[in-house]
Amino acid sequence: RGMNAFDKKDYVMAKELFEQALDANGHDPALPAYLYFYINQCDYYLSGNGNFETVSLALDAIRQYPPLCENADMVSDLVSSIMYVNGETDKQIIELLQEHIESTENMQLIVWVRLKNMMGMLEYINKEYAKSILQFYDVEVALENAKITPELASELAYAKEFIANICFTFHLYEEAASRYQEVIDFASHEGYFNAYGCYINMANAYLEIPDIKKAKECLKELEKLLPHAEADILPELEACVNDVRANSCIAEGNYDEADKYLDEAEAYYQNNEGKLFFDGESFIKLTRCKYMYHTGAMYDAQMILEEIVTGRGNLYNDTEQSIYELLKEIYQSTGQDEKLLQTYQILLDMDEEFSKTREREYLSFARYYRENRQLKQHNENLLYRKVAAEVGVIVILGMLIVVLILFGLLNKNNVTDQLTKVYNRKKFARLLRKYQYTGTPANLCVVMMDIDYFKQYNDTYGHPAGD
């Protein structure tokens, strides 16, 4: 009855019936997982968001019935329903997914990589770029020697593309362009081809270098694909292509041509909300403001840019920085000294945020981490092949495992109290620095506990008993 109401889109009735079924104490081990799943879907269709607690209960129920752990779409739909609500919820989702990965035995590879990509995406949206790139590197390394199915190819291309996006964010434009090309080459080879975004981002990377010739070459390659694009995404795709064309024209000083391309790009967003590219409309608005700046309509550009940054939490970091850089030029050219000072301070804070959290150093570490993971995987494969011939390999593998375990323990013990297993003073100092630099309220609490005359206990029974 619940499914019948759900199919008829009567989600209020469906949810009520699913909840009644949940209270009926049935014996089918798969039933709770399905009920929680559909209860959450009802919430999603009724309010636009799923329920975090329901998703958590659904994942618990899925783990109780192992065959469902192989259902990648079911897990993905659950998690997708609660993503992008706010930064705090995103952090809870990441913890929930990590717990699900660690608690699920024999998890299917497609489920694992999809969850890792989701975690990486959430961290990317919340500007945790170092954590994000590690998630995507994990996917890349895990799939390098795997038998690639179309589903896995899609997830691998997704991970590779976001690694390139993060390079772009840190103004590593040549590396970003190279990585976008790598995704395109991989997608072509595997028969999985959704490289539109890669071509657009690669063209933008070349414009930043600047190398207008290569940017135009990217557009030519992309134009060859447009006739094959799905009908429902083609208009938005053409709008974003026209945006890149307009940027190329602005870089060459061909403002009449840029205006024409911008008109065509803006026409799409007047009647549609973009779905293919995250916040694509803001990119086009930024390009329009660049055009206005160069053609003398500075105050009009200023109004648009100031309107965009009121929702700065929804912007990628590189987009936000580009907006403030253009605002800085406008304020300086128009003599708005007070706003110019404020903008300089914002840009300084953005630079400090990157330098204080050492994101660039984390990226270097991430590359080192990936390369060593690859080396470790390569060595393990060689050793595995020689096991039958060389008994000594077992000893080497054992030593490698011991070293890895010891390294993990040393890393953990560095910031953990040996006895109580809680974070120590070093970790506390790091947390304080983090909150000082970001200027955000810290949800921290310090508890000191003292037991009177405990020395007498240690003296009487010994320190091991006291511990």
Short mmCIF file of N, CA, C and O in Angstrom, two decimals, residues 258-355:
data_model
loop_
_atom_site.label_atom_id
_atom_site.label_comp_id
_atom_site.label_asym_id
_atom_site.label_seq_id
_atom_site.Cartn_x
_atom_site.Cartn_y
_atom_site.Cartn_z
N ALA A 258 32.75 39.71 -28.17
CA ALA A 258 32.49 39.21 -26.81
C ALA A 258 31.06 39.49 -26.39
O ALA A 258 30.39 38.64 -25.79
N ASP A 259 30.56 40.69 -26.71
CA ASP A 259 29.19 41.08 -26.36
C ASP A 259 28.18 40.14 -27.02
O ASP A 259 27.20 39.72 -26.40
N LYS A 260 28.43 39.79 -28.26
CA LYS A 260 27.52 38.90 -28.99
C LYS A 260 27.46 37.52 -28.32
O LYS A 260 26.37 36.97 -28.11
N TYR A 261 28.62 36.97 -27.98
CA TYR A 261 28.65 35.66 -27.33
C TYR A 261 27.99 35.71 -25.95
O TYR A 261 27.30 34.76 -25.55
N LEU A 262 28.20 36.80 -25.23
CA LEU A 262 27.60 36.92 -23.90
C LEU A 262 26.08 37.00 -23.98
O LEU A 262 25.38 36.42 -23.15
N ASP A 263 25.56 37.71 -24.98
CA ASP A 263 24.10 37.77 -25.17
C ASP A 263 23.53 36.37 -25.34
O ASP A 263 22.48 36.02 -24.77
N GLU A 264 24.21 35.55 -26.14
CA GLU A 264 23.74 34.19 -26.38
C GLU A 264 23.84 33.34 -25.11
O GLU A 264 22.95 32.51 -24.84
N ALA A 265 24.90 33.53 -24.34
CA ALA A 265 25.07 32.77 -23.10
C ALA A 265 24.02 33.15 -22.07
O ALA A 265 23.44 32.30 -21.40
N GLU A 266 23.76 34.45 -21.94
CA GLU A 266 22.81 34.93 -20.92
C GLU A 266 21.38 34.56 -21.27
O GLU A 266 20.54 34.41 -20.37
N ALA A 267 21.09 34.41 -22.55
CA ALA A 267 19.72 34.08 -22.96
C ALA A 267 19.25 32.77 -22.35
O ALA A 267 18.08 32.61 -21.99
N TYR A 268 20.19 31.82 -22.19
CA TYR A 268 19.81 30.52 -21.63
C TYR A 268 19.37 30.69 -20.17
O TYR A 268 18.34 30.15 -19.75
N TYR A 269 20.15 31.42 -19.38
CA TYR A 269 19.88 31.52 -17.94
C TYR A 269 18.72 32.44 -17.60
O TYR A 269 18.28 32.50 -16.46
N GLN A 270 18.21 33.18 -18.58
CA GLN A 270 17.02 33.99 -18.32
C GLN A 270 15.79 33.12 -18.09
O GLN A 270 14.86 33.52 -17.38
N ASN A 271 15.79 31.93 -18.68
CA ASN A 271 14.61 31.06 -18.59
C ASN A 271 14.90 29.69 -17.98
O ASN A 271 14.01 28.85 -17.90
N ASN A 272 16.15 29.46 -17.57
CA ASN A 272 16.52 28.13 -17.08
C ASN A 272 17.46 28.23 -15.88
O ASN A 272 18.20 29.21 -15.73
N GLU A 273 17.41 27.21 -15.03
CA GLU A 273 18.39 27.05 -13.98
C GLU A 273 19.40 26.00 -14.42
O GLU A 273 19.02 24.91 -14.81
N GLY A 274 20.66 26.36 -14.38
CA GLY A 274 21.69 25.43 -14.83
C GLY A 274 21.81 24.22 -13.93
O GLY A 274 21.70 24.33 -12.71
N LYS A 275 22.01 23.05 -14.53
CA LYS A 275 22.20 21.81 -13.77
C LYS A 275 23.52 21.12 -14.13
O LYS A 275 24.07 20.39 -13.33
N LEU A 276 24.00 21.39 -15.33
CA LEU A 276 25.19 20.69 -15.81
C LEU A 276 26.45 21.19 -15.12
O LEU A 276 27.33 20.43 -14.75
N PHE A 277 26.54 22.52 -14.92
CA PHE A 277 27.72 23.13 -14.30
C PHE A 277 27.30 23.84 -13.02
O PHE A 277 26.34 24.61 -13.01
N PHE A 278 28.06 23.59 -11.95
CA PHE A 278 27.75 24.19 -10.66
C PHE A 278 27.91 25.71 -10.76
O PHE A 278 28.98 26.23 -11.03
N ASP A 279 26.82 26.45 -10.53
CA ASP A 279 26.82 27.91 -10.51
C ASP A 279 27.35 28.50 -11.82
O ASP A 279 28.08 29.50 -11.82
N GLY A 280 26.99 27.87 -12.94
CA GLY A 280 27.45 28.36 -14.24
C GLY A 280 27.01 29.78 -14.52
O GLY A 280 27.71 30.53 -15.20
N GLU A 281 25.84 30.17 -13.99
CA GLU A 281 25.35 31.53 -14.22
C GLU A 281 26.29 32.58 -13.64
O GLU A 281 26.49 33.64 -14.23
N SER A 282 26.91 32.26 -12.48
CA SER A 282 27.84 33.21 -11.87
C SER A 282 29.08 33.41 -12.74
O SER A 282 29.62 34.51 -12.83
N PHE A 283 29.53 32.32 -13.39
CA PHE A 283 30.68 32.45 -14.29
C PHE A 283 30.36 33.43 -15.42
O PHE A 283 31.18 34.28 -15.78
N ILE A 284 29.16 33.30 -15.98
CA ILE A 284 28.78 34.16 -17.10
C ILE A 284 28.60 35.60 -16.64
O ILE A 284 28.98 36.55 -17.33
N LYS A 285 28.04 35.78 -15.43
CA LYS A 285 27.93 37.14 -14.88
C LYS A 285 29.30 37.77 -14.68
O LYS A 285 29.50 38.96 -14.93
N LEU A 286 30.25 36.97 -14.22
CA LEU A 286 31.61 37.47 -14.02
C LEU A 286 32.21 37.91 -15.36
O LEU A 286 32.86 38.96 -15.45
N THR A 287 31.99 37.11 -16.41
CA THR A 287 32.51 37.47 -17.73
C THR A 287 31.86 38.75 -18.23
O THR A 287 32.53 39.62 -18.81
N ARG A 288 30.55 38.89 -18.01
CA ARG A 288 29.86 40.12 -18.40
C ARG A 288 30.46 41.33 -17.69
O ARG A 288 30.65 42.40 -18.28
N CYS A 289 30.82 41.16 -16.43
CA CYS A 289 31.41 42.26 -15.66
C CYS A 289 32.81 42.60 -16.17
O CYS A 289 33.21 43.77 -16.17
N LYS A 290 33.56 41.60 -16.61
CA LYS A 290 34.86 41.87 -17.23
C LYS A 290 34.67 42.71 -18.49
O LYS A 290 35.41 43.67 -18.74
N TYR A 291 33.66 42.33 -19.28
CA TYR A 291 33.34 43.09 -20.50
C TYR A 291 32.97 44.53 -20.13
O TYR A 291 33.45 45.49 -20.76
N MET A 292 32.12 44.71 -19.12
CA MET A 292 31.70 46.05 -18.70
C MET A 292 32.90 46.88 -18.23
O MET A 292 33.01 48.07 -18.52
N TYR A 293 33.79 46.23 -17.49
CA TYR A 293 34.96 46.93 -16.98
C TYR A 293 35.81 47.47 -18.13
O TYR A 293 36.25 48.63 -18.11
N HIS A 294 36.00 46.65 -19.14
CA HIS A 294 36.85 47.06 -20.26
C HIS A 294 36.15 48.05 -21.19
O HIS A 294 36.82 48.75 -21.97
N THR A 295 34.81 48.12 -21.14
CA THR A 295 34.09 49.03 -22.04
C THR A 295 33.56 50.26 -21.29
O THR A 295 32.76 51.02 -21.84
N GLY A 296 33.97 50.43 -20.02
CA GLY A 296 33.67 51.66 -19.30
C GLY A 296 32.44 51.65 -18.42
O GLY A 296 32.17 52.63 -17.72
N ALA A 297 31.66 50.56 -18.41
CA ALA A 297 30.44 50.50 -17.58
C ALA A 297 30.79 49.93 -16.21
O ALA A 297 30.26 48.90 -15.78
N MET A 298 31.67 50.63 -15.50
CA MET A 298 32.22 50.07 -14.26
C MET A 298 31.20 49.99 -13.14
O MET A 298 31.19 49.03 -12.37
N TYR A 299 30.35 51.00 -13.00
CA TYR A 299 29.39 50.98 -11.89
C TYR A 299 28.34 49.88 -12.08
O TYR A 299 27.88 49.27 -11.09
N ASP A 300 27.96 49.63 -13.33
CA ASP A 300 27.04 48.52 -13.59
C ASP A 300 27.69 47.19 -13.22
O ASP A 300 27.06 46.32 -12.63
N ALA A 301 28.96 47.04 -13.58
CA ALA A 301 29.69 45.83 -13.23
C ALA A 301 29.80 45.69 -11.72
O ALA A 301 29.63 44.60 -11.16
N GLN A 302 30.04 46.79 -11.05
CA GLN A 302 30.16 46.78 -9.59
C GLN A 302 28.89 46.26 -8.93
O GLN A 302 28.94 45.43 -8.01
N MET A 303 27.74 46.72 -9.39
CA MET A 303 26.47 46.30 -8.80
C MET A 303 26.27 44.79 -8.95
O MET A 303 25.84 44.11 -8.01
N ILE A 304 26.60 44.27 -10.13
CA ILE A 304 26.41 42.83 -10.37
C ILE A 304 27.35 42.01 -9.48
O ILE A 304 26.95 41.03 -8.85
N LEU A 305 28.62 42.44 -9.42
CA LEU A 305 29.61 41.70 -8.63
C LEU A 305 29.27 41.71 -7.15
O LEU A 305 29.38 40.69 -6.46
N GLU A 306 28.86 42.86 -6.64
CA GLU A 306 28.50 42.95 -5.22
C GLU A 306 27.28 42.09 -4.90
O GLU A 306 27.18 41.53 -3.81
N GLU A 307 26.39 41.96 -5.86
CA GLU A 307 25.22 41.09 -5.66
C GLU A 307 25.64 39.63 -5.62
O GLU A 307 25.12 38.85 -4.80
N ILE A 308 26.62 39.25 -6.45
CA ILE A 308 27.07 37.86 -6.47
C ILE A 308 27.71 37.49 -5.14
O ILE A 308 27.44 36.42 -4.57
N VAL A 309 28.58 38.35 -4.60
CA VAL A 309 29.35 37.97 -3.41
C VAL A 309 28.52 37.97 -2.14
O VAL A 309 29.00 37.51 -1.09
N THR A 310 27.28 38.47 -2.20
CA THR A 310 26.43 38.33 -1.02
C THR A 310 26.13 36.86 -0.74
O THR A 310 25.83 36.49 0.39
N GLY A 311 26.22 36.01 -1.77
CA GLY A 311 26.05 34.56 -1.60
C GLY A 311 27.36 33.84 -1.75
O GLY A 311 27.43 32.78 -2.33
N ARG A 312 28.45 34.42 -1.19
CA ARG A 312 29.80 33.91 -1.40
C ARG A 312 29.99 32.47 -0.94
O ARG A 312 30.88 31.78 -1.43
N GLY A 313 29.12 31.98 -0.02
CA GLY A 313 29.28 30.61 0.44
C GLY A 313 29.02 29.58 -0.66
O GLY A 313 29.41 28.44 -0.54
N ASN A 314 28.34 30.00 -1.74
CA ASN A 314 28.02 29.06 -2.82
C ASN A 314 29.02 29.12 -3.97
O ASN A 314 28.80 28.52 -5.01
N LEU A 315 30.11 29.87 -3.78
CA LEU A 315 31.06 30.05 -4.86
C LEU A 315 32.31 29.23 -4.63
O LEU A 315 32.74 29.04 -3.50
N TYR A 316 32.89 28.75 -5.74
CA TYR A 316 34.21 28.14 -5.64
C TYR A 316 35.21 29.22 -5.25
O TYR A 316 35.04 30.40 -5.58
N ASN A 317 36.28 28.81 -4.58
CA ASN A 317 37.23 29.77 -4.07
C ASN A 317 37.86 30.60 -5.19
O ASN A 317 38.02 31.82 -5.07
N ASP A 318 38.24 29.96 -6.32
CA ASP A 318 38.88 30.70 -7.40
C ASP A 318 37.92 31.68 -8.05
O ASP A 318 38.31 32.78 -8.45
N THR A 319 36.61 31.33 -8.11
CA THR A 319 35.62 32.26 -8.65
C THR A 319 35.47 33.46 -7.73
O THR A 319 35.44 34.61 -8.17
N GLU A 320 35.38 33.19 -6.44
CA GLU A 320 35.23 34.25 -5.46
C GLU A 320 36.43 35.20 -5.50
O GLU A 320 36.27 36.43 -5.48
N GLN A 321 37.61 34.64 -5.60
CA GLN A 321 38.81 35.47 -5.65
C GLN A 321 38.82 36.32 -6.92
O GLN A 321 39.19 37.51 -6.87
N SER A 322 38.41 35.75 -8.04
CA SER A 322 38.37 36.50 -9.30
C SER A 322 37.40 37.67 -9.21
O SER A 322 37.66 38.76 -9.74
N ILE A 323 36.27 37.45 -8.53
CA ILE A 323 35.28 38.52 -8.36
C ILE A 323 35.87 39.67 -7.55
O ILE A 323 35.75 40.85 -7.92
N TYR A 324 36.54 39.34 -6.44
CA TYR A 324 37.12 40.39 -5.61
C TYR A 324 38.28 41.09 -6.30
O TYR A 324 38.50 42.30 -6.11
N GLU A 325 39.03 40.36 -7.12
CA GLU A 325 40.12 40.99 -7.87
C GLU A 325 39.56 42.03 -8.84
O GLU A 325 40.11 43.13 -8.99
N LEU A 326 38.43 41.68 -9.50
CA LEU A 326 37.82 42.64 -10.43
C LEU A 326 37.21 43.82 -9.67
O LEU A 326 37.32 44.97 -10.11
N LEU A 327 36.58 43.53 -8.53
CA LEU A 327 36.04 44.62 -7.70
C LEU A 327 37.15 45.57 -7.26
O LEU A 327 36.98 46.80 -7.23
N LYS A 328 38.29 45.01 -6.92
CA LYS A 328 39.43 45.83 -6.50
C LYS A 328 39.82 46.80 -7.62
O LYS A 328 40.05 47.99 -7.37
N GLU A 329 39.88 46.30 -8.86
CA GLU A 329 40.24 47.14 -9.99
C GLU A 329 39.19 48.24 -10.21
O GLU A 329 39.53 49.39 -10.50
N ILE A 330 37.92 47.88 -10.04
CA ILE A 330 36.84 48.87 -10.23
C ILE A 330 36.91 49.94 -9.16
O ILE A 330 36.84 51.15 -9.45
N TYR A 331 37.07 49.55 -7.88
CA TYR A 331 37.13 50.53 -6.80
C TYR A 331 38.33 51.46 -6.96
O TYR A 331 38.26 52.66 -6.68
N GLN A 332 39.43 50.89 -7.41
CA GLN A 332 40.64 51.70 -7.59
C GLN A 332 40.46 52.69 -8.75
O GLN A 332 40.84 53.86 -8.64
N SER A 333 39.84 52.23 -9.83
CA SER A 333 39.65 53.10 -11.00
C SER A 333 38.63 54.20 -10.74
O SER A 333 38.70 55.27 -11.34
N THR A 334 37.65 53.93 -9.84
CA THR A 334 36.58 54.90 -9.58
C THR A 334 36.79 55.67 -8.28
O THR A 334 35.92 56.43 -7.87
N GLY A 335 37.92 55.47 -7.62
CA GLY A 335 38.25 56.25 -6.42
C GLY A 335 37.43 55.93 -5.19
O GLY A 335 37.26 56.78 -4.31
N GLN A 336 36.91 54.70 -5.10
CA GLN A 336 36.13 54.31 -3.91
C GLN A 336 37.09 53.71 -2.87
O GLN A 336 37.18 52.49 -2.70
N ASP A 337 37.78 54.61 -2.17
CA ASP A 337 38.89 54.19 -1.32
C ASP A 337 38.47 53.28 -0.17
O ASP A 337 39.16 52.32 0.17
N GLU A 338 37.32 53.58 0.44
CA GLU A 338 36.89 52.77 1.59
C GLU A 338 36.58 51.33 1.16
O GLU A 338 37.01 50.37 1.79
N LYS A 339 35.86 51.19 0.05
CA LYS A 339 35.56 49.84 -0.45
C LYS A 339 36.82 49.14 -0.96
O LYS A 339 36.95 47.93 -0.83
N LEU A 340 37.74 49.94 -1.52
CA LEU A 340 39.00 49.37 -1.98
C LEU A 340 39.77 48.77 -0.82
O LEU A 340 40.29 47.65 -0.91
N LEU A 341 39.80 49.50 0.30
CA LEU A 341 40.50 49.01 1.49
C LEU A 341 39.85 47.72 2.00
O LEU A 341 40.54 46.75 2.35
N GLN A 342 38.52 47.69 2.03
CA GLN A 342 37.81 46.49 2.49
C GLN A 342 38.11 45.29 1.58
O GLN A 342 38.31 44.17 2.06
N THR A 343 38.17 45.55 0.27
CA THR A 343 38.42 44.46 -0.68
C THR A 343 39.84 43.93 -0.55
O THR A 343 40.07 42.72 -0.61
N TYR A 344 40.79 44.86 -0.36
CA TYR A 344 42.16 44.42 -0.11
C TYR A 344 42.22 43.51 1.12
O TYR A 344 42.92 42.51 1.14
N GLN A 345 41.47 43.89 2.16
CA GLN A 345 41.47 43.10 3.39
C GLN A 345 40.87 41.71 3.15
O GLN A 345 41.37 40.71 3.66
N ILE A 346 39.80 41.65 2.37
CA ILE A 346 39.17 40.36 2.05
C ILE A 346 40.15 39.47 1.29
O ILE A 346 40.31 38.29 1.60
N LEU A 347 40.81 40.05 0.28
CA LEU A 347 41.78 39.28 -0.50
C LEU A 347 42.95 38.83 0.37
O LEU A 347 43.45 37.72 0.23
N LEU A 348 43.37 39.72 1.29
CA LEU A 348 44.46 39.37 2.21
C LEU A 348 44.02 38.21 3.10
O LEU A 348 44.78 37.26 3.33
N ASP A 349 42.78 38.27 3.61
CA ASP A 349 42.26 37.19 4.46
C ASP A 349 42.20 35.88 3.70
O ASP A 349 42.50 34.81 4.24
N MET A 350 41.80 35.96 2.42
CA MET A 350 41.74 34.74 1.61
C MET A 350 43.13 34.15 1.42
O MET A 350 43.32 32.93 1.51
N ASP A 351 44.12 35.01 1.16
CA ASP A 351 45.49 34.53 1.02
C ASP A 351 46.01 33.94 2.32
O ASP A 351 46.68 32.91 2.34
N GLU A 352 45.67 34.59 3.44
CA GLU A 352 46.12 34.11 4.74
C GLU A 352 45.50 32.76 5.07
O GLU A 352 46.13 31.88 5.64
N GLU A 353 44.22 32.60 4.68
CA GLU A 353 43.55 31.34 4.96
C GLU A 353 44.29 30.19 4.29
O GLU A 353 44.50 29.13 4.88
N PHE A 354 44.70 30.41 3.04
CA PHE A 354 45.45 29.38 2.34
C PHE A 354 46.81 29.14 2.98
O PHE A 354 47.23 28.02 3.20
N SER A 355 47.52 30.24 3.31
CA SER A 355 48.88 30.07 3.83
C SER A 355 48.86 29.51 5.24
O SER A 355 49.70 28.68 5.61
#
